[in-house]
Structures are given as C-alpha cells and as structure tokens.
Coordinates of C-alpha atoms and ligand atoms in Angstrom, one line a residue:
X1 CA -186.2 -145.5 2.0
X2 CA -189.0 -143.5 0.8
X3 CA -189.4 -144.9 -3.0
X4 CA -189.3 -141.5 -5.4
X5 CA -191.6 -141.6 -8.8
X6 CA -190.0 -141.0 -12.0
X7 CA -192.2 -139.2 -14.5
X8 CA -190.0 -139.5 -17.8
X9 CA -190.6 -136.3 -20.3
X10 CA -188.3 -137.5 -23.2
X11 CA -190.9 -137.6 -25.3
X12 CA -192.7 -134.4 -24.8
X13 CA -190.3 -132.6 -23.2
X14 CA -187.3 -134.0 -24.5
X15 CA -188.9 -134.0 -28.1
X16 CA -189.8 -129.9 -27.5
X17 CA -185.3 -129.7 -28.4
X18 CA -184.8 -128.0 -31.7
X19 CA -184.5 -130.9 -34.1
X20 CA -185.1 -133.1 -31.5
X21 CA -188.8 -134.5 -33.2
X22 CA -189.2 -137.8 -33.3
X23 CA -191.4 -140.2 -35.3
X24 CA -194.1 -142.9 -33.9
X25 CA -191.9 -145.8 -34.7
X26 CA -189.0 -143.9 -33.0
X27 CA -191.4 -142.9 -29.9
X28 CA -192.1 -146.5 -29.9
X29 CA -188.6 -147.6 -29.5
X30 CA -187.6 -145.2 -27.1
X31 CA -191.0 -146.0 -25.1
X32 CA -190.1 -149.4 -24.8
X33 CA -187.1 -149.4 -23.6
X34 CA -188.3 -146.7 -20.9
X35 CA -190.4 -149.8 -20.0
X36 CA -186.9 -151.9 -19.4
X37 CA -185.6 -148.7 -17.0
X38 CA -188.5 -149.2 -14.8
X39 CA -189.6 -145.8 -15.0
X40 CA -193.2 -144.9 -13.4
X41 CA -194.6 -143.2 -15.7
X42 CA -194.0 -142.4 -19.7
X43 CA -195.1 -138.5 -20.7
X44 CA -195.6 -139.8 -24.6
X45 CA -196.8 -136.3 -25.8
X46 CA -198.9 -133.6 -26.2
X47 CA -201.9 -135.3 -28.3
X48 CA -203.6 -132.0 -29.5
X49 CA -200.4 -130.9 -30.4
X50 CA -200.6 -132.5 -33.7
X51 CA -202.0 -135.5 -35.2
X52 CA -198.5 -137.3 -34.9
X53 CA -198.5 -136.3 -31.4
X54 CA -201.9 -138.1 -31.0
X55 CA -201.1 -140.9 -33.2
X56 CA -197.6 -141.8 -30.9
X57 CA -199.5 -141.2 -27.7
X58 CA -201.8 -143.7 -29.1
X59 CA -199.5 -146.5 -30.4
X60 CA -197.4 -146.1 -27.3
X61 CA -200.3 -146.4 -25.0
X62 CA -201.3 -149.8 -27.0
X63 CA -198.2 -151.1 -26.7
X64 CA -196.4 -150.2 -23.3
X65 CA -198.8 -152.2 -20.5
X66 CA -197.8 -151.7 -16.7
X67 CA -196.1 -148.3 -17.1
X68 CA -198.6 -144.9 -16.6
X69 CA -198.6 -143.6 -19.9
X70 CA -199.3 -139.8 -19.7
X71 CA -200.8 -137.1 -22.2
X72 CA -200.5 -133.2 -21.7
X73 CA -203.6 -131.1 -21.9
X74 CA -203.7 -127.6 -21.4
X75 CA -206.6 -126.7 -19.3
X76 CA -209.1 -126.4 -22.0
X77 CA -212.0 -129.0 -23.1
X78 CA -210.9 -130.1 -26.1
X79 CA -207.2 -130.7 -25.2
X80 CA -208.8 -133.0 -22.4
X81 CA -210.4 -135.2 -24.4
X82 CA -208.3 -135.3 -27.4
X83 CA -205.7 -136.9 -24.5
X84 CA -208.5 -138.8 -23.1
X85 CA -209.5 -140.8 -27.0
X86 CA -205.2 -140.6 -27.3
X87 CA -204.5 -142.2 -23.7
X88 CA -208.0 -144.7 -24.5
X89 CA -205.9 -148.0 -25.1
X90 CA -203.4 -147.5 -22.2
X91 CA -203.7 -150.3 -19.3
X92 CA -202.7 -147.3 -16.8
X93 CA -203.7 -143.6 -18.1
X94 CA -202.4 -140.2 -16.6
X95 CA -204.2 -137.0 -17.4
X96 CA -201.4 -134.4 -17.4
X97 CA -203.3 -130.7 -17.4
X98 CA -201.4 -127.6 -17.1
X99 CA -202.2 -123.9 -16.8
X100 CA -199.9 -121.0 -16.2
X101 CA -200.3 -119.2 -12.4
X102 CA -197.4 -116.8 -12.4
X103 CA -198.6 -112.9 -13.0
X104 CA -196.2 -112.2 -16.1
X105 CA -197.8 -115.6 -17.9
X106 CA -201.4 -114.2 -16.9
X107 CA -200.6 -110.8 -18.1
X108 CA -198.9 -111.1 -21.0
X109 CA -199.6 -114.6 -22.2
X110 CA -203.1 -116.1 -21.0
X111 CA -204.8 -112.5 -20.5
X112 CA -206.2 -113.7 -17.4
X113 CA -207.2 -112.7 -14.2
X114 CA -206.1 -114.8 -11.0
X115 CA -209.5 -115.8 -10.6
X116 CA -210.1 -116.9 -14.3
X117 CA -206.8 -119.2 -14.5
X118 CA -208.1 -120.7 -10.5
X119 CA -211.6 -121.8 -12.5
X120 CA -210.0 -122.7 -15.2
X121 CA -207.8 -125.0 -13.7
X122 CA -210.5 -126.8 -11.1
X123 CA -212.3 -126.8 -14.4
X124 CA -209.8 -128.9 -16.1
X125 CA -209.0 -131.0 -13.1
X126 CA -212.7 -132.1 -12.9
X127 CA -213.2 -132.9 -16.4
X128 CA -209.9 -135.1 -16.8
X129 CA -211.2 -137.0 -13.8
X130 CA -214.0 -138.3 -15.9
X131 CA -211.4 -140.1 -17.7
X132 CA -209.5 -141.3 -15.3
X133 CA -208.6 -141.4 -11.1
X134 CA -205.3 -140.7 -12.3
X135 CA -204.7 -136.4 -13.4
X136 CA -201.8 -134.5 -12.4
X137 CA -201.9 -130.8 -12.2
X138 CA -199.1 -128.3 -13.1
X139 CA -199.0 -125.2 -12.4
X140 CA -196.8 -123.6 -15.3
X141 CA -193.9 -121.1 -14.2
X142 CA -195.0 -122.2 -10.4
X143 CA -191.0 -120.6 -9.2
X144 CA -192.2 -117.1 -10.7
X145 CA -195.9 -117.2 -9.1
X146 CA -196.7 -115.4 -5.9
X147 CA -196.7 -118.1 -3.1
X148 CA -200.3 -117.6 -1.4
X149 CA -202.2 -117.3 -5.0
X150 CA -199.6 -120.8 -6.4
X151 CA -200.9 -122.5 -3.1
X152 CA -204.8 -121.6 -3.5
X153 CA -204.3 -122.8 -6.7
X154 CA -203.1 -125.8 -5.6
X155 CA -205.7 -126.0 -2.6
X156 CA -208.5 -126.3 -5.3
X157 CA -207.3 -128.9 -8.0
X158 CA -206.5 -131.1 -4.9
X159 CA -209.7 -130.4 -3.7
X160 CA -211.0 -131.2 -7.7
X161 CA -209.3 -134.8 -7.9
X162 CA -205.8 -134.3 -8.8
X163 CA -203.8 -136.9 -7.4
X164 CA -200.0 -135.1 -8.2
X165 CA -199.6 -131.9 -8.3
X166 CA -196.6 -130.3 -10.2
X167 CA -194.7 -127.4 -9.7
X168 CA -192.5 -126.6 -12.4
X169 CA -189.6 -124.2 -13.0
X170 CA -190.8 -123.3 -15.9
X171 CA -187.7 -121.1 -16.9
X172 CA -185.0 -122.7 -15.0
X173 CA -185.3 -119.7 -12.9
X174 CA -185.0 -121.6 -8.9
X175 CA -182.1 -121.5 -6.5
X176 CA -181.9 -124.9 -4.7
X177 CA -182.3 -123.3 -1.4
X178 CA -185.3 -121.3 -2.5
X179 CA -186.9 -124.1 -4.5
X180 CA -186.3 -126.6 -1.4
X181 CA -188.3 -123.8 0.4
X182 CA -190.9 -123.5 -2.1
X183 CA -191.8 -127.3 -1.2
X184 CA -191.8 -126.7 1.9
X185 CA -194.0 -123.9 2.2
X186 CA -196.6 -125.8 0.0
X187 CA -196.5 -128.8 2.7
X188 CA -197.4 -126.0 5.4
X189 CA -199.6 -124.0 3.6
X190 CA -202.1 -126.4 1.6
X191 CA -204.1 -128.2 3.9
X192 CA -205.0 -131.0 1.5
X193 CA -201.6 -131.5 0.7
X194 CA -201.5 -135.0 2.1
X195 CA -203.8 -136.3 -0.9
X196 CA -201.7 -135.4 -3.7
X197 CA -198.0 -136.4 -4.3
X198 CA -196.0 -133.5 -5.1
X199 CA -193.9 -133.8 -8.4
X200 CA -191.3 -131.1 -9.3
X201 CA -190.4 -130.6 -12.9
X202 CA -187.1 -128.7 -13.2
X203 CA -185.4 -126.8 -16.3
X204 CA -181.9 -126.2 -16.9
X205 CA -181.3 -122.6 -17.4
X206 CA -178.9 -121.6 -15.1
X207 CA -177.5 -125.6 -14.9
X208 CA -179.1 -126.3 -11.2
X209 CA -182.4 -128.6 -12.9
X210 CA -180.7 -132.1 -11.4
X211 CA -179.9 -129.1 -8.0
X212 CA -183.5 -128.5 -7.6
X213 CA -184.7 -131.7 -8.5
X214 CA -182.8 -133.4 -5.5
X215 CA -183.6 -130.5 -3.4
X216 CA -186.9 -131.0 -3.3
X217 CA -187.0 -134.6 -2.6
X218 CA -185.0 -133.6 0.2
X219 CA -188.3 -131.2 1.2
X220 CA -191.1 -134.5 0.7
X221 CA -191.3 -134.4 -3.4
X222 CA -192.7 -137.5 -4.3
X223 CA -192.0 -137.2 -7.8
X224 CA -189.6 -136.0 -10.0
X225 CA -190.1 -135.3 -13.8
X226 CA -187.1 -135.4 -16.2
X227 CA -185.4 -136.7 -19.3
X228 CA -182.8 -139.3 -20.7
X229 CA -179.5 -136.8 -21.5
X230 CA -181.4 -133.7 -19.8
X231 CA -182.7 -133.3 -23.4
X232 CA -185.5 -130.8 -23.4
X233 CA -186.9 -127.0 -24.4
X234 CA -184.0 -124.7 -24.4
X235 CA -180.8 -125.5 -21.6
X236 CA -183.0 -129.0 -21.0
X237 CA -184.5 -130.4 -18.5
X238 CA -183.3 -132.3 -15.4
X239 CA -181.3 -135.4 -16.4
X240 CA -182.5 -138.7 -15.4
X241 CA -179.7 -140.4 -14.8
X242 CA -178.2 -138.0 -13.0
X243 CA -180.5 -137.7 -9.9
X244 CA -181.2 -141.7 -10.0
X245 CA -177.7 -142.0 -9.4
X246 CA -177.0 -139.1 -7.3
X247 CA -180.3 -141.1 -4.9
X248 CA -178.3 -144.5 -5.3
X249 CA -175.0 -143.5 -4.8
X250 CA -175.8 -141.4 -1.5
X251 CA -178.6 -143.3 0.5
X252 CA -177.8 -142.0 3.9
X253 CA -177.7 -138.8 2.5
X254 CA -181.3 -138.6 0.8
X255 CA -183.1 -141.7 2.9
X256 CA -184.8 -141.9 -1.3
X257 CA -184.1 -144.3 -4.1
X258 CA -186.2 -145.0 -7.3
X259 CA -187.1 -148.2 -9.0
X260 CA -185.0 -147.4 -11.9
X261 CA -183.1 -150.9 -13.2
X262 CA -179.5 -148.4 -13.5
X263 CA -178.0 -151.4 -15.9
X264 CA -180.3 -149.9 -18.2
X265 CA -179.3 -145.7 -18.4
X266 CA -176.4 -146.4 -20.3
X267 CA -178.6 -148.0 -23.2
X268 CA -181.5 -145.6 -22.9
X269 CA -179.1 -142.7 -23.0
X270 CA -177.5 -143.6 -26.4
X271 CA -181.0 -144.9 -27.9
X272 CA -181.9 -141.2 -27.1
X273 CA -179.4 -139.8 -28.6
X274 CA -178.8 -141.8 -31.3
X275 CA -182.9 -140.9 -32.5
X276 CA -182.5 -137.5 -31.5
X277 CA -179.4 -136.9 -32.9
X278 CA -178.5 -134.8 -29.9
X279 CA -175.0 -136.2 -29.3
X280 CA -173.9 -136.4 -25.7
X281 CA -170.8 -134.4 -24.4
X282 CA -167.7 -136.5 -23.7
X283 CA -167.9 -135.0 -20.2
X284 CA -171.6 -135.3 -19.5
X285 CA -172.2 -137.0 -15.5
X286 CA -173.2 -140.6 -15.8
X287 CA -173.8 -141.6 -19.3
X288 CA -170.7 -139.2 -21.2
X289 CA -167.9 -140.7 -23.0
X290 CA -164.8 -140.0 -20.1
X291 CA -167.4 -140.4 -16.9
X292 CA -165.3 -143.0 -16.1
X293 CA -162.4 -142.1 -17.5
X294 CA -159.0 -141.9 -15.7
X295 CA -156.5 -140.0 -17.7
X296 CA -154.1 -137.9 -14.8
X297 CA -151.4 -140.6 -14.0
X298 CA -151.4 -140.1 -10.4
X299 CA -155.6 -140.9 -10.5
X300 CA -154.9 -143.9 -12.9
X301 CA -152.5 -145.2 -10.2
X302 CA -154.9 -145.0 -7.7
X303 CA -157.7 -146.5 -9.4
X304 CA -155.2 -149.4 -10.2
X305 CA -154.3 -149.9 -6.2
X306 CA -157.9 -149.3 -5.2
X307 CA -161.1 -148.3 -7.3
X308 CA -162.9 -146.1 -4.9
X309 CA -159.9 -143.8 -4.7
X310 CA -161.2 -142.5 -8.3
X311 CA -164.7 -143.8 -8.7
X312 CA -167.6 -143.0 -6.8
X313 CA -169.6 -145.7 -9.3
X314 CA -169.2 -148.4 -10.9
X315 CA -169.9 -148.1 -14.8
X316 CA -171.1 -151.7 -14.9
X317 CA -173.9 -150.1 -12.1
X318 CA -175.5 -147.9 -15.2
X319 CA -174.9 -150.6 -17.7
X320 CA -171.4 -149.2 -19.6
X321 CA -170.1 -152.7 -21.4
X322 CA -167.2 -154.1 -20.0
X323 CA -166.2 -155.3 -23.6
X324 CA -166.8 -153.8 -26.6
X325 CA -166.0 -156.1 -29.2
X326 CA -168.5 -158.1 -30.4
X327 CA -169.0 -159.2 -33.8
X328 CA -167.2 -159.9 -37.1
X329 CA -167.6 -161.0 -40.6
X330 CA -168.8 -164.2 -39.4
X331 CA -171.2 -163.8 -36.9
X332 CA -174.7 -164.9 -37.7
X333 CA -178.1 -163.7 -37.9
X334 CA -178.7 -165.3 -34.6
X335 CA -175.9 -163.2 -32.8
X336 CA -176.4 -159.8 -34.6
X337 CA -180.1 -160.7 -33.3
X338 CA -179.2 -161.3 -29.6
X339 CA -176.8 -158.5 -29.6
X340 CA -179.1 -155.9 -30.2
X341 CA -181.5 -157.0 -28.6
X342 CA -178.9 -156.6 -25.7
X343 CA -178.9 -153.2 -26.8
X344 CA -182.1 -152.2 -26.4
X345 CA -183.4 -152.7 -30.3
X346 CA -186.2 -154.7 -30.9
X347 CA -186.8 -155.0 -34.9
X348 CA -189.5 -156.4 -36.8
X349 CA -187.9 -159.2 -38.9
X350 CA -188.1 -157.0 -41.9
X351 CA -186.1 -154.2 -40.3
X352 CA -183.4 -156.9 -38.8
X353 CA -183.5 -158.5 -42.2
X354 CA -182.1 -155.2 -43.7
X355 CA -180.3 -153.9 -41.0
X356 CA -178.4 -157.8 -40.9
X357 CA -177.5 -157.2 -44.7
X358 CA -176.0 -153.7 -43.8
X359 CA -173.9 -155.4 -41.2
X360 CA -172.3 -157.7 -43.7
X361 CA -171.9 -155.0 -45.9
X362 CA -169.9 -153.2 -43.2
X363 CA -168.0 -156.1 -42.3
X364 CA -166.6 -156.7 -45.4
X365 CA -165.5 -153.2 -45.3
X366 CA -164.3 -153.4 -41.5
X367 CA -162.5 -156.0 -39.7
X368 CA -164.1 -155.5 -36.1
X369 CA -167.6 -154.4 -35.6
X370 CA -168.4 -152.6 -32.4
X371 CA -171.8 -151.6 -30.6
X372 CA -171.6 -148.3 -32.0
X373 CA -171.5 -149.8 -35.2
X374 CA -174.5 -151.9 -34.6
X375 CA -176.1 -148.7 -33.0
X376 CA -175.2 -146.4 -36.2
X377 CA -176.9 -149.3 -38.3
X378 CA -179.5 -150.1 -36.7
X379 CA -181.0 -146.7 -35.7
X380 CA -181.0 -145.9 -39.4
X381 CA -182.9 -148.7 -40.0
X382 CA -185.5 -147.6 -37.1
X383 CA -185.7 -144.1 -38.2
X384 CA -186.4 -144.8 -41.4
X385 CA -188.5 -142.0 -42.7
X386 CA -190.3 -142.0 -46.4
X387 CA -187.7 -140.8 -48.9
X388 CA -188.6 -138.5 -51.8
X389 CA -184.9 -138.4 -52.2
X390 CA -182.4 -141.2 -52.3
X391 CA -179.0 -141.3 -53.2
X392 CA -178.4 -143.7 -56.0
X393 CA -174.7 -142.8 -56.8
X394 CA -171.6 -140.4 -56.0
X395 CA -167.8 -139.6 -57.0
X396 CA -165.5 -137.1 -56.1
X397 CA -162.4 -136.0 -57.0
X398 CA -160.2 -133.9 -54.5
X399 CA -157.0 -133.5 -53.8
X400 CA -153.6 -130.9 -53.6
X401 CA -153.8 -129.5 -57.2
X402 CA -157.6 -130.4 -58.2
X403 CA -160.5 -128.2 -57.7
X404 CA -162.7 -130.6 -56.2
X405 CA -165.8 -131.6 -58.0
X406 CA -168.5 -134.0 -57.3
X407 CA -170.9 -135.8 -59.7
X408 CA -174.2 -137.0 -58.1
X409 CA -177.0 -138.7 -59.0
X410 CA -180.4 -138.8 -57.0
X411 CA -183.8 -140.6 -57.1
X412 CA -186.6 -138.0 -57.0
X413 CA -189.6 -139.9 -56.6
X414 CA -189.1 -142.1 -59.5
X415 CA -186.8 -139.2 -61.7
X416 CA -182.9 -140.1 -61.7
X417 CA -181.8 -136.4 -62.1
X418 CA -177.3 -136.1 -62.2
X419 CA -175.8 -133.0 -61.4
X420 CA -171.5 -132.1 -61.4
X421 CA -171.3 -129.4 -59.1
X422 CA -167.4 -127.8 -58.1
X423 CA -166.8 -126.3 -54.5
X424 CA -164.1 -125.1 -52.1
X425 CA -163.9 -129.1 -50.6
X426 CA -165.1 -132.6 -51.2
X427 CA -168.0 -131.8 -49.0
X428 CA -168.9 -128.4 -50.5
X429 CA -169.0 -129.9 -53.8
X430 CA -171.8 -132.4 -52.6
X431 CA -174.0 -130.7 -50.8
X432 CA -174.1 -127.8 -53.9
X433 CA -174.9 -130.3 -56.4
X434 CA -177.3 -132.1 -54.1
X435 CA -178.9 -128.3 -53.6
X436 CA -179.2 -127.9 -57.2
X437 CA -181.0 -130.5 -57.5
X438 CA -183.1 -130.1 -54.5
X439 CA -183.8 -126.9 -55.4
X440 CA -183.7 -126.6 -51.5
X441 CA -183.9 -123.1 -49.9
X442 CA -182.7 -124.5 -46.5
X443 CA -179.8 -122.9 -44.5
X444 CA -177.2 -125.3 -43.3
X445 CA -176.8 -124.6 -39.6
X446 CA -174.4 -127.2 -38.5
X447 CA -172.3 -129.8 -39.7
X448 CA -170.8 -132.2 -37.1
X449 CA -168.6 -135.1 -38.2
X450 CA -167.4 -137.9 -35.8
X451 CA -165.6 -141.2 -35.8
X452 CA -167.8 -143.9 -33.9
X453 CA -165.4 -145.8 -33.0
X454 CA -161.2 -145.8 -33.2
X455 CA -159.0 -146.4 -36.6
X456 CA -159.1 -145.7 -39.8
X457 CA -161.7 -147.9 -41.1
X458 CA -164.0 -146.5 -38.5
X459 CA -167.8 -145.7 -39.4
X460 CA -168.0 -142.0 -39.8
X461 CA -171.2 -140.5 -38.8
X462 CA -172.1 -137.2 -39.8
X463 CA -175.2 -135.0 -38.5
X464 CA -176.8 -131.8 -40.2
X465 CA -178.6 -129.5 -38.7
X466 CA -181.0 -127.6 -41.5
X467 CA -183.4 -124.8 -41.2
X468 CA -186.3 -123.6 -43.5
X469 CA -189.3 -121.6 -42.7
X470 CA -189.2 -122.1 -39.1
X471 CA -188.7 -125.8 -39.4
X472 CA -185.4 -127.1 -38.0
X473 CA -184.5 -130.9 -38.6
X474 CA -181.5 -133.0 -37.6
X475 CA -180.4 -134.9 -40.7
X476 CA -177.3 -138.4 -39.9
X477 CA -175.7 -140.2 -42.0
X478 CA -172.7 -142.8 -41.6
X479 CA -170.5 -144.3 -43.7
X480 CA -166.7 -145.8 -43.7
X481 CA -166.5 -143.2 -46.3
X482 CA -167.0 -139.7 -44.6
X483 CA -168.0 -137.8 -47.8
X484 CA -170.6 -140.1 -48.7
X485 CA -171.9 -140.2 -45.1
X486 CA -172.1 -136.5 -45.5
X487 CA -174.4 -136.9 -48.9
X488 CA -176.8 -139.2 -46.5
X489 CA -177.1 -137.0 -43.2
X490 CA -178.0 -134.2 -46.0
X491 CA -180.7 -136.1 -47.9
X492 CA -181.9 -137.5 -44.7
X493 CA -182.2 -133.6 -43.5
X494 CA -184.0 -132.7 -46.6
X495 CA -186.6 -136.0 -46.3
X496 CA -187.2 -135.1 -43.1
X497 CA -187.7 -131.6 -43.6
X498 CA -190.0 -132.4 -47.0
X499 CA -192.3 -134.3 -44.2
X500 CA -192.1 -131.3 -41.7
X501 CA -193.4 -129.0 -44.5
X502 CA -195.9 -131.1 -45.6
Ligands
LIG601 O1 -191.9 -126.6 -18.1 C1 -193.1 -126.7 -17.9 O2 -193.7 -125.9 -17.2 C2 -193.8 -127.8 -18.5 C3 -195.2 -128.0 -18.1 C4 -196.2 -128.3 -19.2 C5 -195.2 -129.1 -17.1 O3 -193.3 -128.5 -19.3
LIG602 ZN1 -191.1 -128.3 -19.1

C-alpha cells in the first residue's frame, strides 16, 4: 500500500468560499481538529494576504506541533518571507510558492513571457529554501499550460529545491483520463522527477475534482490537496472525505490509503460547516445527512437481512454517532465537558463556562438536547466576534388579521436605540427595524432557515447571507424561537460585516 499525503486547504482554500472567512480563533479550532484527522499537512493561509491571514498562520503554527503547517507565497520576495516570519513558530514549516505557467495567465494576467515566469519561479523556489528543506511548487492553471513548457518548468524548481511539486487544475477544467495522462507524461518527461513528490490540487467546476484527484494517484501522485466538505473558490475543491474513503473502501482497486483516522471526518466535516456556515447537502457522499440513509422499502429490507446489500461503508467507519441523545436538564458540567470534547470542541474554561450556562438555558426550554444542539451552542460561543450591535430585547405580533409589527431594541456600543418597524411577516418586520437602526446599506442575499434537530421544540438555526461593497458575510443565529434566531443571524451578519469594512 503506497501511503498517499494529504495536504488539507480548508483554510486557504476552503476560506477563498464567498462568506466562507474565518477568524483566528475559528482557524484554531478547525486546525486542531485537522490535527485529530491525521492529516499531513495544514495549508493555514495566505500570510501576505492580510494581517489576519498572517496572524492565523502564526497562532496555528504555535499551536499545532507534528503536523506540516503550510503558508502560500506567490513567487515574489516579499510574499516569501512574510510566510517565512508567519510559518517561524511551526515545529514542521512548508513553503507553498505558486506562479501561473499557462499562456492565457501569462498573457492576460502576469504580462509575462515564458522565460520571465521560468526565473521567476526558480527564483522563488531558491529563496523559500532558505527558510526551510521543505517548499512545494505549483504551477497555477498547470491543466491549461502547454505540456513541454509546464514540464521545463517543473525541471528547474526540482532542480532549485522543491521537494513537491503541484499541479493544479486551476479552473476545474481536467477530464480524468487526460488529467491521469497529464501525470503521466510529467513522470516520463522530467528527469528529476524522482526527487519531488507530485501533489495534484483539483477544483470542482465540472464536478470531476474527487475524479481527477483519484486519477492521478492512480498515475504515481503522492499527494493530494483538498478540503473538509469540498469547500473552496467557486464549484470547490476536491472533498476530503470523499477520496480517503473512496482509497479505503477500494484497496485492491488503488494499492493507496492515507493516514487519515476516518472516525474523525464526520466531526471535522460539521465543525467546518458549522464555522463556515456553508451547510452540507442532505445528499452530499460521506459526510451528508441521508449518506446512509435507506428510505426505498425493498433497500431497507435488504439492509435489515444483510448490511452490505445497501452499504458499501459503515457510518461508524467516518465517525456518524450511533446514538444521538445525550444530555438533559440534569447533566453536569463535567458531562457537557466530556461531550464536546467528544465532538471535537476544545473551550477555554471561560468559553465552556458560558457556553454550559446556554445549555441550561436551552434545557429548560427543551426536554432532549442533541449534538446538534451542543454544536449550534457551542460554535456560537467559538465564533464569537466583537459586537458593536447586540440584541437586548424583541416582540412581535403576527398573526391572521394583524399587520405584523416588531418592536426592537439594540445595544450600539453603549447607546440602547428602540425602533417599531411594520412589514409583510414577522421576519420582515425585524430585519426593517433592525435596518433602521443600523442604518445598514447591505443587500440581503439569502435567508436559510432550518430545524436542527426533529419536533417542535427544536433549535431553529437561521443563516444570512449579506453583501455590501464587495464584502460578503455569512451571518447564524439559533434559537427555539425562529424569529428571534432570525434577529441574531442578522446582527451577527452586520458585526461581522462592521469588522470586514473596518
Ligand atoms: O487553484 C490553484 O491553482 C491554487 C494554487 C495556489 C495552488 O489554489
Ligand atoms: Zn485552488
């Protein structure tokens, strides 16, 4: 079994998703339990990016010890060493330097010539090599760059010190066939090759990123770069959990595996998207809510007689709990403690402090608490962003023969400002009085409201999508009361986006 390297890009990558942005804290969570999947190697950001780019790079390379931590750098000087001073604390540092090579990025975007962007990436190479053994080279929109000039190109930042050598589809453009090809022309043709491991980085365009990505392990890739959920820039990038468990579940087939510890993709996957706020689709492969789901009566039956007539997995292999119920009313600290800690939350005691009084507060509002409780909680807690505006109180009236009206009454700094505001629904009647008090100038893109778990006394958690100047920003909110959940995931949008535009 050749042994595969997983580079995970959910934090550079992943966080390049509209609304997708993360904080440090929120890096550092996801980071860490990254750590507990076993992955190779953590891609924490793009450090000249901004200074909250360097400053998570920084903490997470502190933190995280016997993981690579990684830090992108175009090909220029000062990108290099602003990774290098980010990447400084890290146990195990990967310079990640990239440069476009296809014609169309020369042309139009770099204004280079063929020769320029060659020097300019054996430039790169060398200089990250003063930092550290370890820099990988990609070579940007490698699927749309002419083969021979891709594979000089590679020839010379092997022959500079890079130790993996990338080839990204850039644009999600590759066939499998041709990708698989691709690989394998590069083993013929570079005659250094053997000194380098070759990593592929695939988009999700045309839907064939997790296609490609198994194809060219299939060819000698040594390393495959991807994302928790397939999160990423545009259609995503290739999902984790889909090829580790594509490698498991078909050994004789690929001869490959990776060190991933599967138990723990079901965790990392609604960590991500809890943060992110990029909700996973019900029918997603591995980690989506009916994976394992057996709803035809002639499939249940033959699950019932004989699990592998239906299941080609186990979801206790990629850590779905068995039982779901876990705490009430009068579970302790001690238990709330253990239990998230089972799911993949480490608090400091102030955050479980708080987050432990929300829990009662729930509980006395709900009979059963379930892990998506605990997760709707306690990610609130972890996101936890500075408010300029807090909601301090709300009432609504609605109903048949009422035109429904909403009075509200917000912290601004330290200003109480109430406004009474009518609209066409409960929720319409918020969010204008909220506006009017805002003064926001923000469009609401999208409004998504879901149970998180079954009955009626369920948390309702709703996310906002909001857009202003170019900035977009995911705003959540949950409550047992779905209007006020609303008011939250809108104030949280408007925090955040205060922060952005700051
Ligand atoms: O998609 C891409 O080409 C990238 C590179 C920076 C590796 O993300
Ligand atoms: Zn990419």
């Amino acid at each position: 079994m050749r042994i595969i390297k997983v580079f995970d890009t959910t934090l550079r990558d992943g966080e390049q998703s509209p609304g997708a942005s993360m904080n440090v804290e929120e890096k550092l969570q996801v980071a860490r339990q990254l750590q507990r999947l076993g992955v190779d190697i953590i891609e924490a950001g793009f450090p000249i990016a901004s200074p909250g780019d360097f400053e998570a790079v920084r903490r997470v390379a502190s933190e995280i010890k016997g993981v690579i931590i990684a830090g992108l750098a175009r090909a220029k000087d000062e990108d290099i060493e602003r990774a290098a001073e980010a990447l400084r604390p890290a146990q195990l540092r990967r310079i990640h330097t990239f440069i476009a090579t296809s014609d169309i990025h020369l042309q139009y975007k770099l204004r280079l010539s063929r020769e320029a962007v060659l020097e300019a990436a054996e430039k790169a190479v060398k200089k990250a090599r003063q930092y550290t053994d370890d820099v990988e080279f990609s070579a940007e929109d490698a699927t749309r760059s002419e083969r021979d000039y891709l594979c000089r190109v590679l020839e010379a930042v092997i022959q500079a010190g890079a130790r993996t050598i990338n080839i990204p589809d850039t644009v999600g453009y590759a066939i499998p066939q041709e990708f698989g090809e691709l690989i394998e022309y590069i083993k013929n043709k570079v005659p250094n090759i053997d000194k380098a491991v070759i990593s592929v980085h695939c988009h999700n365009d045309l839907g064939l990123a997790v296609a490609n990505s198994l194809t060219a392990i299939l060819k000698g890739a040594g390393q495959v770069e991807c994302t928790i959920n397939g999160i990423g820039e545009r259609a995503g990038n290739a999902a984790m959990e889909e090829i580790v468990m594509a490698l498991k579940t078909r050994p004789r087939f690929f001869e490959a595996d990776t060190k991933i510890v599967t138990q723990e993709i079901y965790k990392t996957s609604r960590l991500v998207s809890k943060i992110t706020g990029m909700v996973v689709q019900p029918n997603k492969a591995i980690v989506g809510a009916n994976a394992f789901a057996h709803e035809a009566g002639i499939h249940q039956d033959g699950f019932l007689k004989e699990r592998s007539t239906y299941e080609i997995m186990r979801p206790e292999d990629v850590g779905i709990p068995q039982s779901k119920l876990i705490l009430g009313k009068h579970s302790g600290r001690h238990a709330f403690k253990a239990r998230l800690e089972e799911l993949g939350y480490r608090l400091s005691e102030e955050e479980l402090n708080r987050a432990f009084e929300r829990f009662k507060h729930l509980a006395d509002q709900k009979k059963y608490i379930f892990d998506e409780d605990i997760e709707t909680l306690v990610s609130e807690e972890v996101s936890k962003i500075p408010e300029i505006y807090r909601l301090l109180d709300l009432s609504v009236t609605s109903g048949t023969n009422v035109k429904p009206t909403a009075r509200i009454r917000l912290g601004i700094n330290d200003k109480v400002v109430e406004r009474i505001e009518q609209g066409d629904g409960p929720v319409d009647a918020v969010y204008r009085a909220i506006a009017s008090i805002t003064e926001t100038k923000s469009e609401l893109l999208r409004f998504e409201v879901k149970s998180i778990t079954g009955g009626t006394d369920a948390l309702g958690e709703v996310t906002v999508t909001l857009e202003e100047e170019g900035y977009t920003v995911r705003g959540q909110g949950a409550d047992t009361d779905i209007i006020v959940a609303s008011a939250k995931a809108y104030i949280n949008a408007l925090n955040k986006l205060a922060i952005r535009k700051r």
